[in-house]
Short mmCIF file of C-alpha atoms in Angstrom, two decimals:
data_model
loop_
_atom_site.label_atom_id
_atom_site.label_comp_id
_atom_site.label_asym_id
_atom_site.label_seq_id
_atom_site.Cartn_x
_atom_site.Cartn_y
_atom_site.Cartn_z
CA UNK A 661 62.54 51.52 27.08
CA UNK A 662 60.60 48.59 28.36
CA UNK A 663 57.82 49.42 31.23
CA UNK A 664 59.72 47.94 34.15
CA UNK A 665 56.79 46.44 35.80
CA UNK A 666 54.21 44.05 34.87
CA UNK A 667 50.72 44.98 35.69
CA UNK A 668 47.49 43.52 35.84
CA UNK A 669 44.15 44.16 33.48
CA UNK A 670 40.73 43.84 34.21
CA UNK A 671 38.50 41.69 32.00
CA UNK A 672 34.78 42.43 32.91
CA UNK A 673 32.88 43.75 36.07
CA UNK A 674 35.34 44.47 38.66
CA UNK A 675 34.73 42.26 41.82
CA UNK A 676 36.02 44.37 44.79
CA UNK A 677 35.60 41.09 47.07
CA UNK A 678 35.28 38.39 45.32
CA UNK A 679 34.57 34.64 45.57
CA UNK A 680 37.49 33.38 43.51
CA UNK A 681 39.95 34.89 41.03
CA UNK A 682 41.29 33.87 37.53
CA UNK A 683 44.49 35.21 36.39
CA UNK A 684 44.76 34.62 32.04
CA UNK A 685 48.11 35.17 30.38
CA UNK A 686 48.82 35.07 27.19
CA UNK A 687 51.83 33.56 24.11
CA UNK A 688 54.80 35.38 23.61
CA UNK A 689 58.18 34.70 21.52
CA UNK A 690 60.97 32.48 22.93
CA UNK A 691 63.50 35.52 22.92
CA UNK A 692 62.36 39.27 22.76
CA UNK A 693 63.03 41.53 25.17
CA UNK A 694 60.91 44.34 22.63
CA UNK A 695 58.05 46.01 25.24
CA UNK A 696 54.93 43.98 25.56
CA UNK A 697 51.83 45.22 23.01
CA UNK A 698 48.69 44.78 23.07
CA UNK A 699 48.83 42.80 20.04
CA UNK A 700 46.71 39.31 18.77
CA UNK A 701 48.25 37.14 21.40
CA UNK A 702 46.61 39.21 23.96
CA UNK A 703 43.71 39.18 22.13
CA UNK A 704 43.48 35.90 21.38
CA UNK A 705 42.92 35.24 24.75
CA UNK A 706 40.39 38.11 25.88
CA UNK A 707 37.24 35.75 25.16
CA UNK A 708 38.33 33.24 27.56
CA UNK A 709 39.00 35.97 30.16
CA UNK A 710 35.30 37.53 29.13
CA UNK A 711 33.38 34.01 29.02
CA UNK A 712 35.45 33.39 32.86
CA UNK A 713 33.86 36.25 34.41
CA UNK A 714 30.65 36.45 33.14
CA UNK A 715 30.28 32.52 34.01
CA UNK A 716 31.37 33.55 37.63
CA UNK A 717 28.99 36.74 38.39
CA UNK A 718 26.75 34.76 40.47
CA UNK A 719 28.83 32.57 42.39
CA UNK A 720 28.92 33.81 46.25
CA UNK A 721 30.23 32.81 49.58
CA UNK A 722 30.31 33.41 52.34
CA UNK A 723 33.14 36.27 51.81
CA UNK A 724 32.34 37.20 48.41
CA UNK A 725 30.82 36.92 45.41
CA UNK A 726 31.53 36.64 41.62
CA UNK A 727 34.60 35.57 40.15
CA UNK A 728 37.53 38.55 39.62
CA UNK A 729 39.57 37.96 36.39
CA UNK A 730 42.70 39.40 35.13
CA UNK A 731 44.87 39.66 32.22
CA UNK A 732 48.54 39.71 32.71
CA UNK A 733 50.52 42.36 30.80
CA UNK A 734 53.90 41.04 30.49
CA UNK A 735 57.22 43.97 31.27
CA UNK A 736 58.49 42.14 27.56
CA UNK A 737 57.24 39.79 24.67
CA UNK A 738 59.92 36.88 25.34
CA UNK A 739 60.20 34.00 27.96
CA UNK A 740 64.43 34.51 26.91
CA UNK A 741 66.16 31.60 28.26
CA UNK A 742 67.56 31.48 31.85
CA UNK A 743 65.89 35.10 32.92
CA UNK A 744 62.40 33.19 31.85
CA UNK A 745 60.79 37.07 32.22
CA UNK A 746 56.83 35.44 31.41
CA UNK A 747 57.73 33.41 34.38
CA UNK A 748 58.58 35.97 36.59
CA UNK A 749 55.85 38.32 35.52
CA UNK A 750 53.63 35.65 36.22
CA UNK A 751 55.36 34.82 39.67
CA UNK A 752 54.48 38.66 40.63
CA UNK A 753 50.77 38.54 39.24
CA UNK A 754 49.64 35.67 41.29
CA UNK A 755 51.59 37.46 44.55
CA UNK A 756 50.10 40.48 43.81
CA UNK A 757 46.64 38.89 43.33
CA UNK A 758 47.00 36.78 46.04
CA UNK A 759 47.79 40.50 48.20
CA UNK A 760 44.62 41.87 46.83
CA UNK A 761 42.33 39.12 47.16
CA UNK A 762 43.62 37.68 50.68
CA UNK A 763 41.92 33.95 51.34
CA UNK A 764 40.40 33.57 48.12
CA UNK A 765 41.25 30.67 45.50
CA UNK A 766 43.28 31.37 42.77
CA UNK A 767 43.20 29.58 39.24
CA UNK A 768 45.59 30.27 36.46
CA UNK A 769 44.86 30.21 32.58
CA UNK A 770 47.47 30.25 29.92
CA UNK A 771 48.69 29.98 25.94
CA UNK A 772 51.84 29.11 24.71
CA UNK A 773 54.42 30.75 26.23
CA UNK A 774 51.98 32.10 28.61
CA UNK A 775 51.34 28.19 29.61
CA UNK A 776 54.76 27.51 30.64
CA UNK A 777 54.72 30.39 32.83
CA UNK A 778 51.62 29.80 34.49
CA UNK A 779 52.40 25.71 34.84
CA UNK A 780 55.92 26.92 36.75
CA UNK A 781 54.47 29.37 38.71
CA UNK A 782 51.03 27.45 40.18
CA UNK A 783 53.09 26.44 43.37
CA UNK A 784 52.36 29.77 44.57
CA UNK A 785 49.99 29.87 47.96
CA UNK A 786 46.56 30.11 46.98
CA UNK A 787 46.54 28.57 43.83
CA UNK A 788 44.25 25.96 43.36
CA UNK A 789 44.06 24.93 39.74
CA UNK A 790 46.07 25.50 36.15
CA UNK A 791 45.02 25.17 32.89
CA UNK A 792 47.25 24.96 29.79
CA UNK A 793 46.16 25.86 25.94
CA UNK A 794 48.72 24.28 23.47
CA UNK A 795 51.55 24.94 25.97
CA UNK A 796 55.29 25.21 25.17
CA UNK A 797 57.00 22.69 27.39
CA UNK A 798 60.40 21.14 27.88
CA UNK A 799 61.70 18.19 29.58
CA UNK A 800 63.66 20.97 31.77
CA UNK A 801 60.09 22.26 32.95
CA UNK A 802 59.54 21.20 36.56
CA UNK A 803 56.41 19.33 38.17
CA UNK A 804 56.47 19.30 41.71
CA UNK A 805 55.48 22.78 41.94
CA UNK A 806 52.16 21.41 40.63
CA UNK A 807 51.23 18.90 44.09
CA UNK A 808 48.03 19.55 45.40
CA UNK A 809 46.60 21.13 42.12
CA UNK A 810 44.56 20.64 39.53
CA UNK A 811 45.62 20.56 35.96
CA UNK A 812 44.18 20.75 32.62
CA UNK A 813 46.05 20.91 29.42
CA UNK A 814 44.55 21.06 25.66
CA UNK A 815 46.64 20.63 22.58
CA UNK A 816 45.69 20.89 18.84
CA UNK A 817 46.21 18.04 16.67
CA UNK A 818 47.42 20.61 14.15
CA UNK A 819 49.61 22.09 16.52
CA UNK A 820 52.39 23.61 14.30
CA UNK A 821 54.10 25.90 16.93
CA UNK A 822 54.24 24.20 20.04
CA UNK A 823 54.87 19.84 20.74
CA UNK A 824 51.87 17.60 21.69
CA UNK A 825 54.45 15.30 22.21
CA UNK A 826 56.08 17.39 25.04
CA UNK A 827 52.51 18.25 26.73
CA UNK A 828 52.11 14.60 27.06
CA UNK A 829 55.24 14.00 28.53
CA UNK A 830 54.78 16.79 30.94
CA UNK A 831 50.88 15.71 32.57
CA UNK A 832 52.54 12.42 32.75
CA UNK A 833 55.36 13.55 35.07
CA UNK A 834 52.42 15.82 36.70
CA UNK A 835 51.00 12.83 37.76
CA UNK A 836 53.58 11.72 40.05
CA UNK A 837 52.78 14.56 42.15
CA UNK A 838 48.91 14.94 41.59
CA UNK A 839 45.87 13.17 41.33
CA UNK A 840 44.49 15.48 39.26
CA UNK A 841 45.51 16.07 36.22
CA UNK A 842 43.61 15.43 32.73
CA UNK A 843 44.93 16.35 28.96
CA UNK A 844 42.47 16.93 26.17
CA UNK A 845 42.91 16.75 22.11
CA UNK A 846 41.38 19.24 20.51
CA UNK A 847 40.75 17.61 16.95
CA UNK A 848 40.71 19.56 14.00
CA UNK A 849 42.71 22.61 15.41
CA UNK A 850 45.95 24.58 15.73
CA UNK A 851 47.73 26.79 17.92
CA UNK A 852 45.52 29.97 17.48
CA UNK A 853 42.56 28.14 19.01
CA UNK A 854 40.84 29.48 15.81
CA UNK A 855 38.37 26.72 14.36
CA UNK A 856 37.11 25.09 17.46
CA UNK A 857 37.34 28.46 19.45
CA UNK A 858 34.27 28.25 21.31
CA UNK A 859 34.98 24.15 22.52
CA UNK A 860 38.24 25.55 23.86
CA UNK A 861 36.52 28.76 25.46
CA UNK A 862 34.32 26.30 27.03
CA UNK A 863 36.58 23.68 28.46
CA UNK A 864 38.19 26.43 29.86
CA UNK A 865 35.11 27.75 31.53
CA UNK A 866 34.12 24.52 32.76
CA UNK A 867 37.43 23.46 34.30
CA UNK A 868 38.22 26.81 35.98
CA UNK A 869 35.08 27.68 37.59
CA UNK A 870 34.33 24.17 38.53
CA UNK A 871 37.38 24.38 40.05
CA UNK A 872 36.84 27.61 42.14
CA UNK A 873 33.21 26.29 42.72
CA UNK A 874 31.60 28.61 40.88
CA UNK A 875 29.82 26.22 39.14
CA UNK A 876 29.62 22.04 39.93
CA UNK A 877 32.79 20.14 38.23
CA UNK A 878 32.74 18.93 35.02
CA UNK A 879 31.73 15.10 34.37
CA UNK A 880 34.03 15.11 31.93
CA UNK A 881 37.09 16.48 32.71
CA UNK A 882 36.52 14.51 36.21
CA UNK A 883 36.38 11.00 34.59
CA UNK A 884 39.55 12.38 32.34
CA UNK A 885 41.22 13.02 35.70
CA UNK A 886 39.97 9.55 37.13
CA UNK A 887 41.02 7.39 34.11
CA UNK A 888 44.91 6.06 34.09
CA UNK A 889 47.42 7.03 31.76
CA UNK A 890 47.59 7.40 28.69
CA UNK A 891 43.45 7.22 28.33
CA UNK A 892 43.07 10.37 30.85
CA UNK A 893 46.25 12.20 29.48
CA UNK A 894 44.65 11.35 25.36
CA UNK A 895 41.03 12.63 25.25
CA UNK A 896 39.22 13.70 22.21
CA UNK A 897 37.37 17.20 22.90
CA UNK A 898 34.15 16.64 22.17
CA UNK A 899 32.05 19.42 20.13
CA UNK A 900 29.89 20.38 23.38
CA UNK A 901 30.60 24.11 23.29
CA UNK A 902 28.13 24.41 27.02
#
């Protein structure tokens, strides 16, 4: 039988009381309602979650200091149509984060399947940013949830599992309801994030604790955010790896 609760893990130092948090979920299947492994999608995204906190350890406020990240362990493997289980799971992880971590900003990383959930569920009080990695999107997904936030989405060109197409559509329709919003091509890679893996880690890094101000925001994903449609929402990823 399936664990009937989601739960949280750590990646890194544990930060008690920390400046900001980052919650990193991972891909999934479009129906399975087989128990949740740790298998390669959660792997895939454990170097994000690792680069995240270790970037974040010497941030401090005035309440706290380093940046707390977690991995979200999903109840099942599938999103599975109208009960959209990633969703809720993710729903319940930035509640429960947001109960552990009272006042602090939240910023939500995800893949895939894990993308769409964390997109839907950023209207959440205390979330201040999302980020995207080759998300699955519909024209069904909503936007408004996503006023007042930041958002970054990056898409392969070689994308064979999920639609650049769609991701498009969808930070266009985010900008009706936010300024900030920016969409980066990663050129030269796929879905598993595999041949440009440390420009994605680092994109990642730059946007989320940028966003938390861990660290000062990124020129470049600022100017993407400043330039109108489609340059902003069309962006070549540039081999920086910082």
């Amino acid at each position: 039988m399936p664990d009937p609760s989601p739960w949280l893990e750590n990646a890194g130092d544990r930060h008690p009381e920390p400046a900001g948090v980052v919650l990193v979920a991972h891909g999934g299947k479009s129906h399975s309602t087989a128990p949740a492994r740790r298998g390669l999608a959660l792997l895939r995204m454990l170097p994000f979650a690792h680069s995240l906190e270790r970037g974040g350890r010497a941030h401090r406020t005035g309440t706290g200091s380093g940046v707390a990240v977690h991995l979200l362990r999903y109840r099942v493997r599938g999103w599975n149509g109208p009960a959209m289980d990633a969703y809720r799971d993710a729903e319940w992880a930035v509640h429960e984060l947001v109960r552990r971590y009272p006042g602090r900003p939240v910023v939500l990383v995800g893949h895939s399947m894990g993308a769409r959930a964390v997109l839907r569920a950023a209207g959440a009080p205390g979330v201040v940013a999302v980020c995207g990695l080759a998300p699955w999107l519909e024209g069904s997904d909503p936007v408004d949830q996503l006023a007042g936030r930041s958002v970054l989405i990056a898409h392969g060109d070689r994308e064979r599992m999920t639609d650049p197409a769609a991701s498009y559509a969808y930070a266009l329709r985010a900008r009706s309801v936010t300024d900030r919003v920016a969409r980066f091509d990663v050129l030269g890679d796929g879905h598993a994030m595999l041949r440009r893996a440390g420009d994605w880690t680092s994109l990642v890094r730059r946007f989320a604790l940028g966003e938390l101000g861990a660290e000062p925001r990124d020129p470049v994903i600022s100017n993407a955010m400043a330039e109108p449609a489609p340059a902003g929402l069309r962006v070549a990823l540039e081999g920086a790896d910082r």
